[in-house]
Short mmCIF file of C-alpha atoms in Angstrom, two decimals:
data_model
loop_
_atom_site.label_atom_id
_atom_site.label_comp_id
_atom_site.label_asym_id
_atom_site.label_seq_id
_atom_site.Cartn_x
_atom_site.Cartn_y
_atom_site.Cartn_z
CA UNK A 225 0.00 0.00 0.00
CA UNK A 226 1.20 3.52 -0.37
CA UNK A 227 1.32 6.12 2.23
CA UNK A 228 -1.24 8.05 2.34
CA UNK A 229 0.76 11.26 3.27
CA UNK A 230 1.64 10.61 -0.63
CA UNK A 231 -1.88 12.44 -1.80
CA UNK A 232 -1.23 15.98 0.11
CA UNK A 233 1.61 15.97 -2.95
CA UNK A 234 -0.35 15.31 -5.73
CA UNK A 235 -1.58 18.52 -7.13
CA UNK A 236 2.42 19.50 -6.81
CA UNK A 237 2.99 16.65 -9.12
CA UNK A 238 0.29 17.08 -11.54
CA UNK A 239 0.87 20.99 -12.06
CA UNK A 240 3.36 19.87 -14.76
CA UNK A 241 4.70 23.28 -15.34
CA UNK A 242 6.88 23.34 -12.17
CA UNK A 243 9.56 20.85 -13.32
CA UNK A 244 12.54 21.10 -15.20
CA UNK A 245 12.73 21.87 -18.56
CA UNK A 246 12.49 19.38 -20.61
CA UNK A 247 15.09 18.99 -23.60
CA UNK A 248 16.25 16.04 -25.13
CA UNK A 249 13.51 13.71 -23.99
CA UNK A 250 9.89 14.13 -25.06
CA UNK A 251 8.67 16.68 -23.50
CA UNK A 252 4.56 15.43 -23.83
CA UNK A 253 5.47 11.74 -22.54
CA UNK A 254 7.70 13.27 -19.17
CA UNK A 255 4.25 15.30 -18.54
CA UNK A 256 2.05 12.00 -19.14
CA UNK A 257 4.53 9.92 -16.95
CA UNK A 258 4.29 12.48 -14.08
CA UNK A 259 0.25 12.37 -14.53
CA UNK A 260 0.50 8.83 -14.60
CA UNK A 261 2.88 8.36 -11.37
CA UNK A 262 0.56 11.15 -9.73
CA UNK A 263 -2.75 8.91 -10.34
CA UNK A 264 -0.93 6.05 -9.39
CA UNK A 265 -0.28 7.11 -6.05
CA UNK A 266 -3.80 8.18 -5.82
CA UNK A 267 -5.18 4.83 -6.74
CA UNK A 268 -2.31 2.96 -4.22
CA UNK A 269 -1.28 1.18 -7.14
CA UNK A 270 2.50 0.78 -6.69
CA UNK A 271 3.09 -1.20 -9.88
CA UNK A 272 1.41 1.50 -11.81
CA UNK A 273 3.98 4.11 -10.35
CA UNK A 274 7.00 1.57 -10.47
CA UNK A 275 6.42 0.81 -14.09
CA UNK A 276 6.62 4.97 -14.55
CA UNK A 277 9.92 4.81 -13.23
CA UNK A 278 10.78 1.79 -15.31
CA UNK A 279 9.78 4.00 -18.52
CA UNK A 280 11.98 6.68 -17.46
CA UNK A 281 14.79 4.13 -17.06
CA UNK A 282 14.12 3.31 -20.70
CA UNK A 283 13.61 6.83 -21.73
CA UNK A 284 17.53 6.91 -19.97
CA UNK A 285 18.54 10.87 -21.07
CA UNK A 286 19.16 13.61 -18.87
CA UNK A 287 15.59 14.77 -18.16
CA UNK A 288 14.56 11.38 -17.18
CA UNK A 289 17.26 10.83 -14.87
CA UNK A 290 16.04 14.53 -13.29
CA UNK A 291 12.31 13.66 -13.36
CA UNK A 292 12.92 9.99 -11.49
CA UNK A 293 15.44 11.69 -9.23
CA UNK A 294 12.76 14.44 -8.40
CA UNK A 295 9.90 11.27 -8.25
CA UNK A 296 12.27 9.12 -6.03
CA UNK A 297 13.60 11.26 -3.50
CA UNK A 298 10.22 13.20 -2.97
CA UNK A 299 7.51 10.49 -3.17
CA UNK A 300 9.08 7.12 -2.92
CA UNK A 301 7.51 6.27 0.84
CA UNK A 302 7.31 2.82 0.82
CA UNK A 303 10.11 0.56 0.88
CA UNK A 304 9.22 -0.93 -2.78
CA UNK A 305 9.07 2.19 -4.14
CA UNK A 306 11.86 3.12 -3.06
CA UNK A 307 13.94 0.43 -3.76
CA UNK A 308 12.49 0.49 -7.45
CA UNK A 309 13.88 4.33 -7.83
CA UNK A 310 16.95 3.85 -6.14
CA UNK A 311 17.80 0.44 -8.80
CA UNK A 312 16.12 2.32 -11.45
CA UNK A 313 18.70 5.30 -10.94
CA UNK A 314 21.26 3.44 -10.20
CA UNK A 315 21.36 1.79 -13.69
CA UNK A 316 21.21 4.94 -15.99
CA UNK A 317 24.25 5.73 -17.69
CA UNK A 318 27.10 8.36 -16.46
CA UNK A 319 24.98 7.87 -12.91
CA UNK A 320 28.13 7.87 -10.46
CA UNK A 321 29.82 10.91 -12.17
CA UNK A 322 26.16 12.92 -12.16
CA UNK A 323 25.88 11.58 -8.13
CA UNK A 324 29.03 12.77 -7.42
CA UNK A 325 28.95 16.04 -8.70
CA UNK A 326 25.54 16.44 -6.76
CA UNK A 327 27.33 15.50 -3.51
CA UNK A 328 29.58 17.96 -4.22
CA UNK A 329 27.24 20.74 -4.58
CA UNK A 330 24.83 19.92 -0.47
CA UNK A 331 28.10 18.22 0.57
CA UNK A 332 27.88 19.35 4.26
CA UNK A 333 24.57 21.82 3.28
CA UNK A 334 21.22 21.75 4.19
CA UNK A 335 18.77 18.85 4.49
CA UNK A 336 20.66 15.59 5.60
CA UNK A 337 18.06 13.45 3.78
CA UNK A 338 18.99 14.26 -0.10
CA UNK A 339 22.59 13.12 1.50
CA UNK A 340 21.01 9.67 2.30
CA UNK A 341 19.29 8.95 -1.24
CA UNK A 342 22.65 10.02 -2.90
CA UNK A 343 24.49 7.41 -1.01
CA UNK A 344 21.73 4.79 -1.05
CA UNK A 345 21.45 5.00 -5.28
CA UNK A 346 25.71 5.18 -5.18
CA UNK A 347 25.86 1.83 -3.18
CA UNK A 348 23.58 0.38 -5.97
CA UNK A 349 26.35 1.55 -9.16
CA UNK A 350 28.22 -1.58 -10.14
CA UNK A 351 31.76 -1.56 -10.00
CA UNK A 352 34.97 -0.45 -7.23
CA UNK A 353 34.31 3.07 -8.35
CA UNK A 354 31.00 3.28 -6.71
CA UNK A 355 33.18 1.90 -3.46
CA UNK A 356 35.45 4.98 -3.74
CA UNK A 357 32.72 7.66 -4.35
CA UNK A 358 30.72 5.99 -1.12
CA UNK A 359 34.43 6.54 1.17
CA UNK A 360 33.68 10.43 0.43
CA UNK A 361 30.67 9.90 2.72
CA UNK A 362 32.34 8.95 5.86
CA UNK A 363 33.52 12.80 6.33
CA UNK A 364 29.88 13.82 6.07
CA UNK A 365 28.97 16.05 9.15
CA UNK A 366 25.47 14.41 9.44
CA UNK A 367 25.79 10.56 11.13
CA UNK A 368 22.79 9.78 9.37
CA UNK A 369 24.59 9.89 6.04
CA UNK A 370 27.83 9.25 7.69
CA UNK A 371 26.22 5.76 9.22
CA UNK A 372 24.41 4.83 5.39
CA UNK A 373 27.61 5.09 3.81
CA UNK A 374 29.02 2.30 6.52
CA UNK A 375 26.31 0.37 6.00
CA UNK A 376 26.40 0.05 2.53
CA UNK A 377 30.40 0.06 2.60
CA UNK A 378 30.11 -3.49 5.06
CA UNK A 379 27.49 -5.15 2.50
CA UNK A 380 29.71 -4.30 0.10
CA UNK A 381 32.25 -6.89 1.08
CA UNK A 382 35.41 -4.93 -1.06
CA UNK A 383 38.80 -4.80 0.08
CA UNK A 384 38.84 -0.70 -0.73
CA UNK A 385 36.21 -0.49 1.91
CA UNK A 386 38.07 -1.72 5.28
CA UNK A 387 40.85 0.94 4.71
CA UNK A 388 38.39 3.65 5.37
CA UNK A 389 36.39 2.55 8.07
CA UNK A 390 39.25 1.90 10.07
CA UNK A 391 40.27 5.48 9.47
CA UNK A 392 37.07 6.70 10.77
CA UNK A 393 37.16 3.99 13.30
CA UNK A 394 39.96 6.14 14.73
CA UNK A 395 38.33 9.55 14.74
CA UNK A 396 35.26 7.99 16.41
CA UNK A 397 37.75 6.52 19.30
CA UNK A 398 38.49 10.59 20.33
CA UNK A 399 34.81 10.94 20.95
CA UNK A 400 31.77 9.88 23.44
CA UNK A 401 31.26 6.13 21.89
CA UNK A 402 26.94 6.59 20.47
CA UNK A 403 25.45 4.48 17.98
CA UNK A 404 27.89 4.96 14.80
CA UNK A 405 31.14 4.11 16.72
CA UNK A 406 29.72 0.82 16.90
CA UNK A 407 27.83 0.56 13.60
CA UNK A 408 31.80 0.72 12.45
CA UNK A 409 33.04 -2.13 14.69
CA UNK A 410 29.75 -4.17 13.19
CA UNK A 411 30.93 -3.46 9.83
CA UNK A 412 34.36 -4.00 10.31
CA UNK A 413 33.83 -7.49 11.90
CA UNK A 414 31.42 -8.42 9.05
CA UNK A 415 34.53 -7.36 6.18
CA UNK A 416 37.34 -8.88 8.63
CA UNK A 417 35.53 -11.15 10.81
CA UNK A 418 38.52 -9.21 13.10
CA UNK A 419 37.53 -6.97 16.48
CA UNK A 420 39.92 -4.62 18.12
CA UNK A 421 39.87 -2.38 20.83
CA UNK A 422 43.16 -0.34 19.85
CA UNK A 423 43.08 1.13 16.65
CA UNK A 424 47.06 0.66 16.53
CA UNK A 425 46.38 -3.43 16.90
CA UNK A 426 43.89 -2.89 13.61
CA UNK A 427 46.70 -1.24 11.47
CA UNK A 428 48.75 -3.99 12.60
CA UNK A 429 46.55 -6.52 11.43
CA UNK A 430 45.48 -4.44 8.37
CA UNK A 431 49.41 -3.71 6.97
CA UNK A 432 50.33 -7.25 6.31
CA UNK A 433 46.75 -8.03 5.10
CA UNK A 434 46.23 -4.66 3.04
CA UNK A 435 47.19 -6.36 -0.69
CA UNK A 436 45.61 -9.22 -0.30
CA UNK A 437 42.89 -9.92 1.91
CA UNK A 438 39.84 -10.55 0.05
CA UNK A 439 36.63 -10.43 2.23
CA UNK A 440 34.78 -12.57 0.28
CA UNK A 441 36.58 -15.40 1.39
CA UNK A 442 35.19 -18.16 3.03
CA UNK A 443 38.14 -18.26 5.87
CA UNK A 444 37.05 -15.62 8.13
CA UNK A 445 34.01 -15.15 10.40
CA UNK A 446 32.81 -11.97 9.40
CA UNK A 447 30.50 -13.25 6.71
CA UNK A 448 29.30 -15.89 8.91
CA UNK A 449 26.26 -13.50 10.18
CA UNK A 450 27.64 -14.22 14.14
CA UNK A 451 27.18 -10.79 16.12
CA UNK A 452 30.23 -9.35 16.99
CA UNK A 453 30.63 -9.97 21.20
CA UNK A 454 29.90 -6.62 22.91
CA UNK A 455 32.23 -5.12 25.14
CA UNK A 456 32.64 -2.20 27.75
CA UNK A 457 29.79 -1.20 30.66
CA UNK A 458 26.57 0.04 28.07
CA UNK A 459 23.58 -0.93 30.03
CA UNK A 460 21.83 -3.24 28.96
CA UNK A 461 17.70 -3.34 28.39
CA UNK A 462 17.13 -6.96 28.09
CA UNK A 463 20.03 -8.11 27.33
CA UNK A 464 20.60 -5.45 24.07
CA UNK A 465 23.07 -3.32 24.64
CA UNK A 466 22.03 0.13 25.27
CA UNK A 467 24.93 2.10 22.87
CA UNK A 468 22.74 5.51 21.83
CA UNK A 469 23.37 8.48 23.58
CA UNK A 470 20.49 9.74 21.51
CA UNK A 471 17.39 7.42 22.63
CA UNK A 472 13.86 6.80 22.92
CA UNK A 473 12.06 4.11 25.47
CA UNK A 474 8.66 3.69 24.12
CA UNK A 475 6.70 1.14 26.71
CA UNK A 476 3.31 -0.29 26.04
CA UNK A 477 0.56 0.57 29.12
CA UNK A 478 -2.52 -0.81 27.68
CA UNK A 479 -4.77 -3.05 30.34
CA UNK A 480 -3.53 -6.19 28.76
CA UNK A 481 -0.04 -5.28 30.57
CA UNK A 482 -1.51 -6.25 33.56
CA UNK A 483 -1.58 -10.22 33.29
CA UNK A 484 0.97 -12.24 35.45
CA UNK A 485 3.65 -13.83 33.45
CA UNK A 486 4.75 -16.25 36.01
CA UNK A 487 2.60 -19.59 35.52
CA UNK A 488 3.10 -21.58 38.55
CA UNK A 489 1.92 -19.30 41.38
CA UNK A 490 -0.33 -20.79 44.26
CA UNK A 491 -3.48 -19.79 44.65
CA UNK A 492 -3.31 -17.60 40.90
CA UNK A 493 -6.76 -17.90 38.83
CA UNK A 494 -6.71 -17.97 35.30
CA UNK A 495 -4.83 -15.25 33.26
CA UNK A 496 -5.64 -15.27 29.18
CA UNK A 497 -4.50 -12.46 26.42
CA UNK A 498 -7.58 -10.59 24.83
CA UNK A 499 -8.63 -7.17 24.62
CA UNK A 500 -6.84 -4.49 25.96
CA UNK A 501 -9.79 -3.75 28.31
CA UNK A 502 -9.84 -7.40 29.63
CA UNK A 503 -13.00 -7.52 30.64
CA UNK A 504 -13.87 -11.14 31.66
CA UNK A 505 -11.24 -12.39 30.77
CA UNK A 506 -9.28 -12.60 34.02
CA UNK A 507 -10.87 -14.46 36.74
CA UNK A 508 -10.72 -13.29 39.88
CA UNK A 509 -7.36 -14.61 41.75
CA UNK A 510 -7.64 -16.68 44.89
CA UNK A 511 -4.29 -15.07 45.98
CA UNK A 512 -4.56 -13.70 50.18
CA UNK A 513 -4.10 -8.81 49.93
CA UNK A 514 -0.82 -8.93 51.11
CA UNK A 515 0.54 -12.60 50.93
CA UNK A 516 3.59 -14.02 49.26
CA UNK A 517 1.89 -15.07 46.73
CA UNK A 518 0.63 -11.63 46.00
CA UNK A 519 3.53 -10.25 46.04
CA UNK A 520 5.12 -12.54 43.85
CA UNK A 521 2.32 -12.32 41.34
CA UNK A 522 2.82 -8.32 41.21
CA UNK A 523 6.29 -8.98 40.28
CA UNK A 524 5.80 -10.92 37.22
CA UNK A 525 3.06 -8.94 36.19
CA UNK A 526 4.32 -7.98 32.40
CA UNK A 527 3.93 -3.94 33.53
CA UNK A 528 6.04 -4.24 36.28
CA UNK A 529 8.75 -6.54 34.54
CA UNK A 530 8.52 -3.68 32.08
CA UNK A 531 8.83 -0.77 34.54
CA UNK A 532 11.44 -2.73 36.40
CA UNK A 533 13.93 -2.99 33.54
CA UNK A 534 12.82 0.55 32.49
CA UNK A 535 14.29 1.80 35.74
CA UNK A 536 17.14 -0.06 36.31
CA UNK A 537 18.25 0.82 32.57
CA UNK A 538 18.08 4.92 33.45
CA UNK A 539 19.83 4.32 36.47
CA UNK A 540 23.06 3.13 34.32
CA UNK A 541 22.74 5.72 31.52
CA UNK A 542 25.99 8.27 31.56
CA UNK A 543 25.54 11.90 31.45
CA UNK A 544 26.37 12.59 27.98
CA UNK A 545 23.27 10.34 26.85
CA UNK A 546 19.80 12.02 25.23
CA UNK A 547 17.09 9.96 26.27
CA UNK A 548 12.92 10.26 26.17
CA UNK A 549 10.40 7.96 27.78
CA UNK A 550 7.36 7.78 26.10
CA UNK A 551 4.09 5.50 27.68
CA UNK A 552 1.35 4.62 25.76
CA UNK A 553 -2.35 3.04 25.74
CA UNK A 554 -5.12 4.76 23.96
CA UNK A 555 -3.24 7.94 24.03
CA UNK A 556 0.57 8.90 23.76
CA UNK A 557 2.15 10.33 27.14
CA UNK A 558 5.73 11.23 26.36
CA UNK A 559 7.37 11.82 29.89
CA UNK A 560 8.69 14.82 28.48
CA UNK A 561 8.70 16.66 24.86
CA UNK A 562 12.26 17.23 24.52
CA UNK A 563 15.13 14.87 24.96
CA UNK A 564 16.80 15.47 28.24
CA UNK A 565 21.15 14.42 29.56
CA UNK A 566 20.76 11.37 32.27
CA UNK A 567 21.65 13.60 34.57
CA UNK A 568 21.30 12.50 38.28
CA UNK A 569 18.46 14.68 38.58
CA UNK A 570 16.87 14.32 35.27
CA UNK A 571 17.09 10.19 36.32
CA UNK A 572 15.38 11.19 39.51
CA UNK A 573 12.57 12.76 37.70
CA UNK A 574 11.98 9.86 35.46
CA UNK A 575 12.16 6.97 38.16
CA UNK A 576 9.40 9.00 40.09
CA UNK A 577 7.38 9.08 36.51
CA UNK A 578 8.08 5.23 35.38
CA UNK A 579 6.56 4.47 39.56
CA UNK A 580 4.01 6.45 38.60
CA UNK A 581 2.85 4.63 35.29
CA UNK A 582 -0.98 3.56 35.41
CA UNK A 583 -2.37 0.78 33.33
CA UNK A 584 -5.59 1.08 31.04
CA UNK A 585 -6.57 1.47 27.58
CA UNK A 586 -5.88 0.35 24.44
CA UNK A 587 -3.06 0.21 21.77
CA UNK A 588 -2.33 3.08 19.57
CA UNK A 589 1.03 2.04 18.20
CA UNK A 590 1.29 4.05 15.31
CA UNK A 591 1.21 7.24 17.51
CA UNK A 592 3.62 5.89 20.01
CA UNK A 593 5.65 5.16 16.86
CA UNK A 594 5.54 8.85 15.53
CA UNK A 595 6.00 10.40 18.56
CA UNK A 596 9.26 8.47 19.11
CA UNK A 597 10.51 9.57 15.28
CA UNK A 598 9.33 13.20 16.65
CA UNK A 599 12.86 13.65 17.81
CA UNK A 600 15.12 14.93 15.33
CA UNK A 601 18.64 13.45 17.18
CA UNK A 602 16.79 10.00 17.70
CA UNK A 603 19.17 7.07 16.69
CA UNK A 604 18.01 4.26 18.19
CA UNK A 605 14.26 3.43 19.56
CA UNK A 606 13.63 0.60 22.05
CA UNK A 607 9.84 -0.48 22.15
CA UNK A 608 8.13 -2.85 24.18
CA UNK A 609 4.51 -3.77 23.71
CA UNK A 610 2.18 -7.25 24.73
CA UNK A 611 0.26 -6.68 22.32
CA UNK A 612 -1.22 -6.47 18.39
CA UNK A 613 -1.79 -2.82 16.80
CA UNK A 614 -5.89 -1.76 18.14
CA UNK A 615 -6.34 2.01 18.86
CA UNK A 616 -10.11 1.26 19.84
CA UNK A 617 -9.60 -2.01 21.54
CA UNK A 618 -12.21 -3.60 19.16
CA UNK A 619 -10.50 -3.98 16.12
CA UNK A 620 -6.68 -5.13 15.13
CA UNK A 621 -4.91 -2.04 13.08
CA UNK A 622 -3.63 -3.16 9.93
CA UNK A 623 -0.10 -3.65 10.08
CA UNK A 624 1.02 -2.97 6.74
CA UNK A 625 0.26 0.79 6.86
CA UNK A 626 2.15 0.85 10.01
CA UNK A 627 5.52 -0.56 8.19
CA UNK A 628 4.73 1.57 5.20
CA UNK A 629 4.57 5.21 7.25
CA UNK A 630 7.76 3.71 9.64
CA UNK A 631 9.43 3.56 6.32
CA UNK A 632 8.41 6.86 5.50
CA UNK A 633 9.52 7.92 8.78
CA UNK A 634 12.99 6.56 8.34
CA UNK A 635 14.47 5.80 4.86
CA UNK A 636 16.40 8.56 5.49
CA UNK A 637 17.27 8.26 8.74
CA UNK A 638 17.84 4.23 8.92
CA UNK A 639 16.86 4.02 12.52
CA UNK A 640 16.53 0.56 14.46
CA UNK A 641 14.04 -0.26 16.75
CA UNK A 642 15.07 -2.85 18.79
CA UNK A 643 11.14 -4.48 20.02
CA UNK A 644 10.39 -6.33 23.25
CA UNK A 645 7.78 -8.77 23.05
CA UNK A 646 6.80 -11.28 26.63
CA UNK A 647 7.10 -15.19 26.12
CA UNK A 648 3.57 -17.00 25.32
CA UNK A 649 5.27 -20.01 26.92
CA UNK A 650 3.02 -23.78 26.70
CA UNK A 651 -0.34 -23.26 27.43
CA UNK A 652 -1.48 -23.94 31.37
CA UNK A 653 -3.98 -23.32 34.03
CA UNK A 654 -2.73 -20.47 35.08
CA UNK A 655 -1.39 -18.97 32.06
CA UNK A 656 -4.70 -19.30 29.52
CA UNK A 657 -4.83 -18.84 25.55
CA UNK A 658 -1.39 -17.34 24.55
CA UNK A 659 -2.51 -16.85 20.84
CA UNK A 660 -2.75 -12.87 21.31
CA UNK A 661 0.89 -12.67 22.33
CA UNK A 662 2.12 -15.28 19.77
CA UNK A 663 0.22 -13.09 17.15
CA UNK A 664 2.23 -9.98 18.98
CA UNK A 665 5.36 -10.95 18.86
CA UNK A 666 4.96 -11.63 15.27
CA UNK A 667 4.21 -8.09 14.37
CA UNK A 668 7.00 -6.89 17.06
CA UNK A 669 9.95 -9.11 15.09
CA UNK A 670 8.71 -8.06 11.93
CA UNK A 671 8.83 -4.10 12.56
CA UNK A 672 12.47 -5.09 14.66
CA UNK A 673 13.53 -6.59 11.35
CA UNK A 674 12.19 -4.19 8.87
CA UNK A 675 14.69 -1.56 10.31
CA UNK A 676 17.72 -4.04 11.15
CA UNK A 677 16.45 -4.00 14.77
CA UNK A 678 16.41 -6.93 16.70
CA UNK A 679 13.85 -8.61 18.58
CA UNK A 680 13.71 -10.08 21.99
CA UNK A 681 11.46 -12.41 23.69
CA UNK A 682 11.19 -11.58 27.93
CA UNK A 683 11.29 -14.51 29.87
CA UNK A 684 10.49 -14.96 33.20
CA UNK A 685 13.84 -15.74 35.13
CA UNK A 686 12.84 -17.77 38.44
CA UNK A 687 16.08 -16.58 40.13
CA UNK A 688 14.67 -13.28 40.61
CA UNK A 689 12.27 -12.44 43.37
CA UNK A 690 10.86 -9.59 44.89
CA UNK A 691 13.25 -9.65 47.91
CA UNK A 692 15.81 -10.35 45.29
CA UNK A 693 14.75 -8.53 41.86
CA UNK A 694 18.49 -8.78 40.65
CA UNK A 695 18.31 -12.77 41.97
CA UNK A 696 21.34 -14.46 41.97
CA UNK A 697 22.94 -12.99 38.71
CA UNK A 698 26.50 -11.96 38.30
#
């Protein structure tokens, strides 16, 4: 489906007078094709507008390139769209020299974003040229483009690109370690399969190895897909490393996030998924106000798991991090508009607000999602949730759309969102139906993986109690 923020465009794109001038192509079938694309996005008919790019591929002149550039980077929201301008561009003759000269001329200027679709449609040009022209990147003052260009320098698996990213390897080393520092070491260990702390012990390695090391090969590890082994004190929120220093928490509140997770408590009634209002679907717990088994039960309730990790994860951030919390249910409560530095009292304030957090509602996910994206220095979101997309609690929101304005969001921006889904676990007594979380966690590792996020099932770890919420762990 295409994004329906794609329509507010579309008298832009069918007042055909606004565009370029049109020379050596036909000037009547460029105004057609931009009618064409136009209706096509009006109609949410994405083969219509991908075979409009595919006739300006053919078309292949100067004014076609323009016209698809001008299509591509401005209405190319979903990620097939996309992909189809950034291949179609990528193919058209004289393409790297024309890319390169328009680095040149926002190099540094302006909107990051036309940065990002330069390098994307570069890392698409065949050949070790392309490679060369995507190094130029690196020095970009915007780690958006800065972190695309290492991305698509890692899947390039060339030689010419290890060189370089050990270079700005070095410069990152001088600075407070965020996201991109270690988006480097990834791509690094997926060209080398090789991980150093000391960028002297890399040029080591690297000099004897600089003629000949081909990382194509078969007899290293960093092709293998193994995650490089983390290092250093980054907190951790389940067990994924918390390396942004420019972050949003976004935490799911709705009434679902009430049910106990732990299935083997005396005395506990039946607990199913459902609604988000629950309604009857929890019967009423046999558990003694105040007893053990009370207590116990309100720890493995999924809100406070998720409040508990919350707060010990704020506690460890360092004062040079940018974080928001955002809640939400039927409505979006962000704990505060801005980004704020963990300071101690900025941590103070927000373990008072996460003690604070009420359960009820329903599920708006998409506006939890856009609020989170609201934040221009976001690099990294971490979202939690029990359940399936429903604003009104009734009805399950269409997931597709959700992907498809996430996209939108982010193709230019190539954040992960790193999603936190609980553990349906076999069916018991105590535990119920666990088809609405199975059918959660689905969605949750699908919008992890759509933006190279990953995606984490929380367990319930008998070794912790209340008296010991840390249990025995090392």
């Amino acid at each position: 489906m295409i994004s329906s923020l794609c329509r507010s465009v579309l008298i832009l794109l069918l007042a055909v007078g606004v565009a370029h001038p049109v020379f050596a192509a036909d000037k009547k079938e460029l105004k057609q094709l931009k009618k064409d694309f136009a209706k096509a996005l009006s109609e949410e008919n994405e083969e219509a507008a991908i075979s409009v790019f595919t006739r300006l591929g053919e078309i292949g002149d100067e004014d076609a390139r323009e016209e698809l550039y001008n299509l591509g980077f401005g209405y190319a929201t979903t990620p097939t769209l996309y992909a189809a301008a950034v291949s179609t561009l990528s193919s058209f003759e004289g393409m790297l020299e024309f890319l390169d000269e328009r680095y040149g001329k926002v190099d540094n200027k302006g909107d990051f974003r036309e940065r990002v679709f330069l390098a994307d449609i570069t890392a698409k040009v065949p050949g070790d040229d392309a490679i060369v022209s995507l190094t130029a990147y690196l020095a970009d003052n915007s780690p958006f483009v800065t972190g695309a260009a290492v991305e698509h320098l890692a899947n390039s698996m060339s030689r010419a690109a290890i060189e370089p990213l050990i270079e700005l390897l070095k410069e990152l080393s001088k600075k407070p370690k965020d996201v991109l520092y270690h988006q480097v070491r990834d791509g690094l260990w997926k060209l080398t399969g090789q991980d150093f702390d000391i960028i002297d012990d890399w040029m080591a390695w690297w000099e004897p190895n600089r003629a000949t090391f081909d990382p194509k090969s078969s007899e290293h590890e960093g092709k293998t897909g193994v995650e490089r082994k983390r290092r250093g004190d980054d907190p951790e929120f389940w067990g994924v490393p918390v390396e942004s220093k420019n972050i949003v928490f976004v935490i799911d509140t709705s009434g679902t996030m009430r049910f106990i997770e732990k299935d083997d408590i005396p005395g506990l009634g039946e607990v199913s998924g459902g609604s988000d209002t629950g309604g009857d679907q929890t019967k009423k717990a046999e558990i003694k106000p105040g007893s053990p088994e009370e207590r116990l039960a309100l720890f493995w309730s999924r809100i406070s798991m998720a409040k508990r990790e919350l707060a010990r994860v704020v506690q460890r951030l360092d004062n040079k991090t940018l974080y928001r919390i955002v809640r939400f249910d039927t409505n979006v409560i962000p704990e505060t508009k801005t980004p704020k530095p963990a300071t101690p009292g900025s941590k103070s304030k927000s373990l008072k607000w996460i003690e604070d957090i009420k359960i009820k509602g329903n599920t708006a996910t998409l506006d939890a999602l856009l609020e989170a994206f609201s934040d221009p220095r976001c690099n990294t979101i971490y979202f939690l949730s029990d359940g399936v997309p429903s604003k009104d609690g009734k009805n399950d929101d269409p997931t597709r759309p959700i992907l498809d304005k996430v996209f939108a969001e982010n193709r230019f921006r190539k954040i992960k969102i790193h999603t936190f889904g609980f553990d349906p676990a076999p069916e018991t007594p105590n535990r119920g139906p666990s088809g609405g979380l199975i059918e959660s966690n689905k969605w949750l590792a699908e919008l992890a993986e759509s933006t190279g996020g990953k995606f984490t099932l929380m367990k319930v770890d008998p070794r912790r109690t209340p008296d010991k919420p840390d249990g025995d762990l090392k």
